[in-house]
XYZ file of N, CA, C and O in Angstrom:
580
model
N 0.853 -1.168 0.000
C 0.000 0.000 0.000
C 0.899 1.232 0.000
O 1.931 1.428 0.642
N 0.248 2.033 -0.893
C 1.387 3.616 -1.276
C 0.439 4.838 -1.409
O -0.762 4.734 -1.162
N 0.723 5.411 -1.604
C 0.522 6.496 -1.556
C 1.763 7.463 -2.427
O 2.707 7.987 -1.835
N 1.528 7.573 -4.005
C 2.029 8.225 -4.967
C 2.006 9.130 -5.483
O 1.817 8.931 -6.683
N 2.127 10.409 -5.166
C 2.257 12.103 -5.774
C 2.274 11.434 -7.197
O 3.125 10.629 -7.577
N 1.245 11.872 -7.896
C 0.689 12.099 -9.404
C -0.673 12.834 -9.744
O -1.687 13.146 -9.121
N -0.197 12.956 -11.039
C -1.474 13.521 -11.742
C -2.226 12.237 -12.037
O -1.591 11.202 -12.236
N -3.612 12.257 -12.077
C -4.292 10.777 -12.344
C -3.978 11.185 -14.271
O -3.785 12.234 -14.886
N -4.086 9.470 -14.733
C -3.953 9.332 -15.998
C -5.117 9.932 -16.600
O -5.244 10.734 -17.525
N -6.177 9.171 -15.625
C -7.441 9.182 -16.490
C -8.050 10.903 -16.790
O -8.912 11.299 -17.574
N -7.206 11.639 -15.825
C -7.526 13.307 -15.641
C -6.745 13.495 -17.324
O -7.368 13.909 -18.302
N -5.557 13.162 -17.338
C -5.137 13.919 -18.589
C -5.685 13.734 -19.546
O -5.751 14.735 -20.259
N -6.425 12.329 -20.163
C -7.309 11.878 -21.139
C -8.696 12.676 -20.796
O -9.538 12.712 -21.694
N -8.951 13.243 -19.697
C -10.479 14.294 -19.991
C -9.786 15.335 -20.004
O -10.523 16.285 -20.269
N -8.677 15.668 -19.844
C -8.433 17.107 -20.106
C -8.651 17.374 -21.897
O -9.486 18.139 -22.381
N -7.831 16.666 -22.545
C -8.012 16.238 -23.824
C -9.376 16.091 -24.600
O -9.396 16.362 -25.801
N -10.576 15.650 -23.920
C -11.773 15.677 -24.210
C -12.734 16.537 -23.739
O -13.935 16.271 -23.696
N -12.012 17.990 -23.238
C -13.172 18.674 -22.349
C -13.759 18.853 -21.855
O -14.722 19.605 -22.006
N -13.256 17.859 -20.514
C -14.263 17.160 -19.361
C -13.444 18.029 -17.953
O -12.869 17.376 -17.082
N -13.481 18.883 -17.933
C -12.252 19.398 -16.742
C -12.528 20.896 -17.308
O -12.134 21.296 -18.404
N -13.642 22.028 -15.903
C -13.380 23.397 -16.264
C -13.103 23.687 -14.903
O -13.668 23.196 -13.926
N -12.207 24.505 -14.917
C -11.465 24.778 -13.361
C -11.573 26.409 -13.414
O -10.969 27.066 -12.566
N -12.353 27.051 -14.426
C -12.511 28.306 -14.254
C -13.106 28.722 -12.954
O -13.162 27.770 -12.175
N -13.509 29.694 -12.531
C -14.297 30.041 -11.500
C -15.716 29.852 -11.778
O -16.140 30.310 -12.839
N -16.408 29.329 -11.094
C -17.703 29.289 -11.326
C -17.788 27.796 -12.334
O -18.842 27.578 -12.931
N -16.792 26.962 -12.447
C -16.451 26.039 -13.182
C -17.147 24.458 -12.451
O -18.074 24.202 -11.683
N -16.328 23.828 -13.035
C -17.060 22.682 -12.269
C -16.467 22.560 -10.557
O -15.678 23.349 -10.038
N -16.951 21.632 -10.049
C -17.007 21.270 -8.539
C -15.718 20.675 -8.336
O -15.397 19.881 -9.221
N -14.688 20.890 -7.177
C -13.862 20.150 -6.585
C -13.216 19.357 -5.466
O -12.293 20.049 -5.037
N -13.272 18.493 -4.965
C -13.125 18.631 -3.221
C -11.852 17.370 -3.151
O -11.452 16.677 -4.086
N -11.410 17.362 -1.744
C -10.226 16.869 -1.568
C -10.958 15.778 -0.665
O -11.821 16.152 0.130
N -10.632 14.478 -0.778
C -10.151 13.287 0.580
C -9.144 13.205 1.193
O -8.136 13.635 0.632
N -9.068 12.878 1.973
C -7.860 12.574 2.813
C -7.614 11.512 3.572
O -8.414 11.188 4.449
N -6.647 10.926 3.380
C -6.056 8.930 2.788
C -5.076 8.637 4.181
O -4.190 9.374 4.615
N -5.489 7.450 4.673
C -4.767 6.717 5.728
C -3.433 6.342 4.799
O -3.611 6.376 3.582
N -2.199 6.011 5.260
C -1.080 5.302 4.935
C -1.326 3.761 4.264
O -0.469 3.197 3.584
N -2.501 3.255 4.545
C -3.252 2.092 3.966
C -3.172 2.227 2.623
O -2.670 1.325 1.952
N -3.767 3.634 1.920
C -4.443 3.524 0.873
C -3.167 3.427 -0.175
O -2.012 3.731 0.124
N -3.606 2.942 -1.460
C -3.063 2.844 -2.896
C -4.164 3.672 -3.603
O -5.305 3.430 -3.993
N -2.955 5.269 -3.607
C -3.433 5.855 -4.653
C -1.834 6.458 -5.484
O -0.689 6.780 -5.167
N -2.704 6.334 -6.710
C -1.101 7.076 -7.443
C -1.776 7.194 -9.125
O -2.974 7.120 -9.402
N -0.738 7.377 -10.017
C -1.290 8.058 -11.201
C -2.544 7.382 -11.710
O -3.338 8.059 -12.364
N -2.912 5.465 -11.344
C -3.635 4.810 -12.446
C -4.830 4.824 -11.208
O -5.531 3.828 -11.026
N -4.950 5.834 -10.536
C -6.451 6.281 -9.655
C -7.017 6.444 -10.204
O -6.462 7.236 -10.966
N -8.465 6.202 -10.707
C -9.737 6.838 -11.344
C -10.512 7.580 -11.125
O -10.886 8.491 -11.863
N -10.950 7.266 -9.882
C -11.699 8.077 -9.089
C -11.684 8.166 -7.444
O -10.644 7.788 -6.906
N -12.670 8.598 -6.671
C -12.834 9.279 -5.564
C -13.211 7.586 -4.913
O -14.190 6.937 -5.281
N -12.400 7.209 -4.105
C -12.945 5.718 -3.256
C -12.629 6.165 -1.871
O -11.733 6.927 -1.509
N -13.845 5.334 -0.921
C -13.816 5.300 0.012
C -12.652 4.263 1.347
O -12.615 4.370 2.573
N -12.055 3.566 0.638
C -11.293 2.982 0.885
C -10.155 3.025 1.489
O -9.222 2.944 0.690
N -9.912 3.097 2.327
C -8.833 3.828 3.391
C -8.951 5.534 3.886
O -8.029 6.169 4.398
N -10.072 5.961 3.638
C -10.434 7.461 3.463
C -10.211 7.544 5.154
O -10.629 6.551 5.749
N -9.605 8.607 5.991
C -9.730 8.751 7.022
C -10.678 8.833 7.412
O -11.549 9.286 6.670
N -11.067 8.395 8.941
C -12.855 7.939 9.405
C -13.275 9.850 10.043
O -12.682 10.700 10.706
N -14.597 9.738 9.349
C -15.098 10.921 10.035
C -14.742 11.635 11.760
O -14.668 11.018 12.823
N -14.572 13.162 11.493
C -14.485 13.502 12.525
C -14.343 14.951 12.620
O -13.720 15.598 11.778
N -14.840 15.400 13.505
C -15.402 16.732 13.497
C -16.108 17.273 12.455
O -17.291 16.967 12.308
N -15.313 18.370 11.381
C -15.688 19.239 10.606
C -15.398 17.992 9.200
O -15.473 18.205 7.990
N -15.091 16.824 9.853
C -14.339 15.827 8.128
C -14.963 14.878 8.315
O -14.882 14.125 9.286
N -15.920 14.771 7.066
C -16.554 13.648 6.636
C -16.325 13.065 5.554
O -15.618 13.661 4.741
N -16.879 11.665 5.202
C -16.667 11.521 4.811
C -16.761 11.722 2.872
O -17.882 12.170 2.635
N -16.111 11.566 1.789
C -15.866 12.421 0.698
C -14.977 13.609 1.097
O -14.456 14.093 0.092
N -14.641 14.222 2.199
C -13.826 15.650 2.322
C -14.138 16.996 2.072
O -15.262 17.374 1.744
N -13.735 17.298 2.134
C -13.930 18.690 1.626
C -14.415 19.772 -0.024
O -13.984 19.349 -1.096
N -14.974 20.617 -0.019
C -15.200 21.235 -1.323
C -13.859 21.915 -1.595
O -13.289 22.406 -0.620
N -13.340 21.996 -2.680
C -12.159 23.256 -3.171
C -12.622 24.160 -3.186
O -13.682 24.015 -3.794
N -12.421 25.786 -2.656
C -13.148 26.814 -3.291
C -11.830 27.444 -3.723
O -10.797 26.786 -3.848
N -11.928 28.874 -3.966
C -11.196 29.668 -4.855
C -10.628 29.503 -5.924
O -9.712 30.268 -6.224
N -11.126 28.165 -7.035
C -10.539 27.872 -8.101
C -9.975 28.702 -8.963
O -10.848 29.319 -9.573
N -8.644 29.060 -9.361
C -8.310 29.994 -10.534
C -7.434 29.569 -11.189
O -6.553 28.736 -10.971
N -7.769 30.342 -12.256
C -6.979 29.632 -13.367
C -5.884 31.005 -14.198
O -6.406 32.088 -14.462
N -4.804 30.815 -14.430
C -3.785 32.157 -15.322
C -3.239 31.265 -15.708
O -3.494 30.109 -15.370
N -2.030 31.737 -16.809
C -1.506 31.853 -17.742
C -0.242 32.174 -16.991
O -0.543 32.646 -15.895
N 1.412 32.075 -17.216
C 2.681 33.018 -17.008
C 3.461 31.901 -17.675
O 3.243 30.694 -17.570
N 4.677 32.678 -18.577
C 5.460 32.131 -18.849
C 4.946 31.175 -19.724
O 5.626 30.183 -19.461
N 4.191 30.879 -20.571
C 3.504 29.601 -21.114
C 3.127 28.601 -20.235
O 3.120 27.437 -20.636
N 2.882 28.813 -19.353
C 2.749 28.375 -18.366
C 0.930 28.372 -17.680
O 0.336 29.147 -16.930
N 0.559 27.213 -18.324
C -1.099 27.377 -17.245
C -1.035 26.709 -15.827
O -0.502 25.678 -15.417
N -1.862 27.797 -15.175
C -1.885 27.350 -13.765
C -3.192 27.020 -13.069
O -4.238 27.349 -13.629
N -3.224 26.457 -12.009
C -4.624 25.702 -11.929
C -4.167 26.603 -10.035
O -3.093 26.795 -9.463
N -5.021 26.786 -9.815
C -5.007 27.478 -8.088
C -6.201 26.583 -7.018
O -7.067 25.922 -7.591
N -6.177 26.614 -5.688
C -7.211 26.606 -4.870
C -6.614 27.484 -3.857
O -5.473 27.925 -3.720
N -7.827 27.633 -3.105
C -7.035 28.158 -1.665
C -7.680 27.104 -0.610
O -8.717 26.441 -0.603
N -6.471 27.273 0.371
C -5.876 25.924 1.187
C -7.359 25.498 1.937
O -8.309 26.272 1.823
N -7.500 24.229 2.706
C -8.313 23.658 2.710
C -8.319 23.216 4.293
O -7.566 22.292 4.601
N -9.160 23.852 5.357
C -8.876 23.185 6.979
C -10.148 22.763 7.407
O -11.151 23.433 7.162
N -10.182 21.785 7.979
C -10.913 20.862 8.878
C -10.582 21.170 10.328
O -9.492 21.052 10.887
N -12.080 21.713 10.972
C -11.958 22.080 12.364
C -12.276 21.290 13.610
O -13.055 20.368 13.366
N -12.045 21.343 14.394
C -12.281 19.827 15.569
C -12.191 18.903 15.161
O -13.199 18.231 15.382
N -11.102 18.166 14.345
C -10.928 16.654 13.785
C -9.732 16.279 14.714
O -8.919 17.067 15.197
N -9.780 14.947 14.867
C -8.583 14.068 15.202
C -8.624 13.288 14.238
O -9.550 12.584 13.836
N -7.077 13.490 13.674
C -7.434 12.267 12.001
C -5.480 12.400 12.095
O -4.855 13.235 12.749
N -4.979 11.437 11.332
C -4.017 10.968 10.809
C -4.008 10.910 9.540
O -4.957 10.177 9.262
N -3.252 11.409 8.108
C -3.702 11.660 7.117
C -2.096 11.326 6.478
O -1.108 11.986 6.800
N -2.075 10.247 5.583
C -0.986 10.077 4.360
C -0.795 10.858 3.494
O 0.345 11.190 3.169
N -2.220 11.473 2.744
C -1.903 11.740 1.662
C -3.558 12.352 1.280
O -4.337 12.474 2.224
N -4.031 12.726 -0.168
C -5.178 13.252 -0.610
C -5.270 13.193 -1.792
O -4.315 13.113 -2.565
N -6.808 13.234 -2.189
C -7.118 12.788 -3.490
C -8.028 13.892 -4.106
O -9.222 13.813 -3.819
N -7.699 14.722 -4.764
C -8.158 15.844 -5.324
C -9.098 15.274 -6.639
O -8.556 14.741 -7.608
N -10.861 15.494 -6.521
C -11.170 14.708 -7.391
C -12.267 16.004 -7.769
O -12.428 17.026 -7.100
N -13.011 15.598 -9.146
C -14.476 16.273 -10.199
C -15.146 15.948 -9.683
O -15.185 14.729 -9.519
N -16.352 16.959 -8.934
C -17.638 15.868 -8.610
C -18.579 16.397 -9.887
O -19.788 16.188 -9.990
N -17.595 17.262 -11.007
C -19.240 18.086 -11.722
C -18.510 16.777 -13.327
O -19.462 16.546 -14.073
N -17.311 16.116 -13.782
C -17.079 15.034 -14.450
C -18.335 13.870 -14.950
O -19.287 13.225 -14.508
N -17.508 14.158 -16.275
C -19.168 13.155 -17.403
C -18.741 11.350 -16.159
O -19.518 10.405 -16.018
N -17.492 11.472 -15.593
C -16.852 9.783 -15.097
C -17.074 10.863 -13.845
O -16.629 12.008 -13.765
N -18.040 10.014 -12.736
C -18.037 10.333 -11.287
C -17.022 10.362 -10.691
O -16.092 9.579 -10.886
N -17.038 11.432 -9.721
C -15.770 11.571 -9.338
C -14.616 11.537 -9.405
O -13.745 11.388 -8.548
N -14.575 11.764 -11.073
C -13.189 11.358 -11.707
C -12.030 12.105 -10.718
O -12.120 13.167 -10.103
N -10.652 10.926 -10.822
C -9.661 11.582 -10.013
C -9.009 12.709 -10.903
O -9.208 12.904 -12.103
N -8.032 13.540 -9.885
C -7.611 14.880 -10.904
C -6.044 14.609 -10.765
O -5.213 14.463 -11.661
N -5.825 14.575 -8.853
C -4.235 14.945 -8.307
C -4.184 13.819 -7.143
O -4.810 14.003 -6.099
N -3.500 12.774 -7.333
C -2.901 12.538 -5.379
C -2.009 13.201 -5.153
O -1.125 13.371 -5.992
N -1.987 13.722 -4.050
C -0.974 14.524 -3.085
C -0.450 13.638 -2.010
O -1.245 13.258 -1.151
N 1.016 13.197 -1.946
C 1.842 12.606 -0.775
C 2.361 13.741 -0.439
O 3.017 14.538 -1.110
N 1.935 13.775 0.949
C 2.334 14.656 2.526
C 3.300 14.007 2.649
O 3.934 14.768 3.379
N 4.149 12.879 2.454
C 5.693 12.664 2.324
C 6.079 12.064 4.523
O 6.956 11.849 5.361
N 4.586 12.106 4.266
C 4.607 11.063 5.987
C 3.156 11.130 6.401
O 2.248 11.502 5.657
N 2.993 10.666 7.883
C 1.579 10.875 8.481
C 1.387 12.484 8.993
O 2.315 13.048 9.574
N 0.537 12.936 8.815
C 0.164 14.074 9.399
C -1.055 14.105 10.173
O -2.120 13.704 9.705
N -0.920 14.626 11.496
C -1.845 14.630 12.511
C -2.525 15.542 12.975
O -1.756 16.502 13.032
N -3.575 15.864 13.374
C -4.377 16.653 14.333
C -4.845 16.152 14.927
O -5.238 15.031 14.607
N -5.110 16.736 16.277
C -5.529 16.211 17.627
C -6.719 17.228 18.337
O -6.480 18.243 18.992
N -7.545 16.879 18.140
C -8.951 17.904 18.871
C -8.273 19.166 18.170
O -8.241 20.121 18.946
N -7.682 19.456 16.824
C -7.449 20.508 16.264
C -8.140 21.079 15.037
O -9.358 21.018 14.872
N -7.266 21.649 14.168
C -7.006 21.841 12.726
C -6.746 21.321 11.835
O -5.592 21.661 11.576
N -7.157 20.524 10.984
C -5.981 19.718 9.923
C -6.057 20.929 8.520
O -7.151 21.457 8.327
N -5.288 21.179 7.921
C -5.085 22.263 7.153
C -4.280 21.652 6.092
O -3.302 20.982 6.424
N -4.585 21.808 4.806
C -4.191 21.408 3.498
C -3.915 22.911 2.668
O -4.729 23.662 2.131
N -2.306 23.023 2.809
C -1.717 23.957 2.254
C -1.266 24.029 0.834
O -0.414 23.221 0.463
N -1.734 24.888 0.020
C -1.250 24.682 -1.914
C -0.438 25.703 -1.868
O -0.579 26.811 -1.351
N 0.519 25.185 -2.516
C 1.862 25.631 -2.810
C 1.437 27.160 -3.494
O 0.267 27.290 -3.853
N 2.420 28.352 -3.677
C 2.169 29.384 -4.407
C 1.762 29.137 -5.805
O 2.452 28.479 -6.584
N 0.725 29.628 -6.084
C 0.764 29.601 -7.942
C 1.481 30.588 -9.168
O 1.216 31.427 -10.029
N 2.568 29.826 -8.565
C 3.811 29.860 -9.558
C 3.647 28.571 -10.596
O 2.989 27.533 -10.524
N 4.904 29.332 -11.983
C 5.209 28.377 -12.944
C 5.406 27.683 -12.535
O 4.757 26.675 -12.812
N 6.706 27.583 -11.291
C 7.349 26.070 -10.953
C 6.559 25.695 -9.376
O 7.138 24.812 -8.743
N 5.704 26.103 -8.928
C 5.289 25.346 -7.488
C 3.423 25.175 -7.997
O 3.085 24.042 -7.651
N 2.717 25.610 -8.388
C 1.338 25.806 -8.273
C 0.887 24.154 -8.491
O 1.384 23.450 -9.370
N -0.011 23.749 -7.647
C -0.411 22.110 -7.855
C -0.662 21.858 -8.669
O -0.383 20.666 -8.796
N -1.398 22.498 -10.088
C -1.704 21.853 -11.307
C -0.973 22.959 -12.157
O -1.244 24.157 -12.250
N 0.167 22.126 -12.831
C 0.354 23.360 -14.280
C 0.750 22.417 -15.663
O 0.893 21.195 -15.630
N 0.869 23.130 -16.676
C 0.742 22.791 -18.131
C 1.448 23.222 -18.828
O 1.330 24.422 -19.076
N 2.386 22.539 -19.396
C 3.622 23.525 -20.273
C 4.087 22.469 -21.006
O 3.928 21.252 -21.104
N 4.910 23.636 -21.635
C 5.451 22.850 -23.087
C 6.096 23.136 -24.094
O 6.295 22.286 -24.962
């Protein structure tokens, strides 16, 4: 069982078919968040319940909505944005996350796993899912070429 930082395959084949609008006001996005159990990595499809950390507090289960979706341009460079993502009064242990479409022609098609690169904890706290600056070289989703 792993837990693999990738883009899902099946995301780049709907990007290709126009199944993926990340504009504002675009389609729907929300994050899970994955015990050390789970196997997720590029050949993910979709949103499974399967090792999903067990409800608690403000985190249920499916996770969270993405809001602030944006989308620019720099450098030839397309960038895909959210703003960061916290869960309040949870106690959870968290591997990793699965950034998935809930508005996708394929339910819940997967988009991104994210490896946290260990366990991450909250305790009667915060759990907080931080996105990198949207820069060319850091922003979680970009496109170049």
């Amino acid at each position: 069982m792993a837990i693999t930082q990738a883009i899902a395959n099946a995301f780049k084949k709907q990007l290709l078919e126009g199944d993926a609008n990340f504009a504002s006001g675009g389609d729907k996005f929300k994050l899970a968040l994955y015990t050390s159990s789970a196997t997720l990595n590029s050949a993910t499809t979709a949103y499974t319940a399967s090792n999903e950390v067990a409800n608690s507090g403000q985190y249920t289960a499916g996770g969270g909505a993405l809001t602030g979706q944006n989308t620019s341009i720099a450098s030839g460079v397309a960038i895909v944005d959210f703003a960061d993502l916290s869960f309040t009064g949870v106690t959870l242990t968290a591997r990793g996350a699965l950034i998935y479409n809930t508005s996708s022609a394929v339910t819940n098609a997967a988009v991104a796993v994210l490896d946290f690169g260990g366990d991450k904890t909250a305790t009667s706290g915060t759990f907080t899912v931080q996105f990198p600056a949207a820069t060319t070289s850091a922003a979680i989703l970009r496109i170049s070429g």
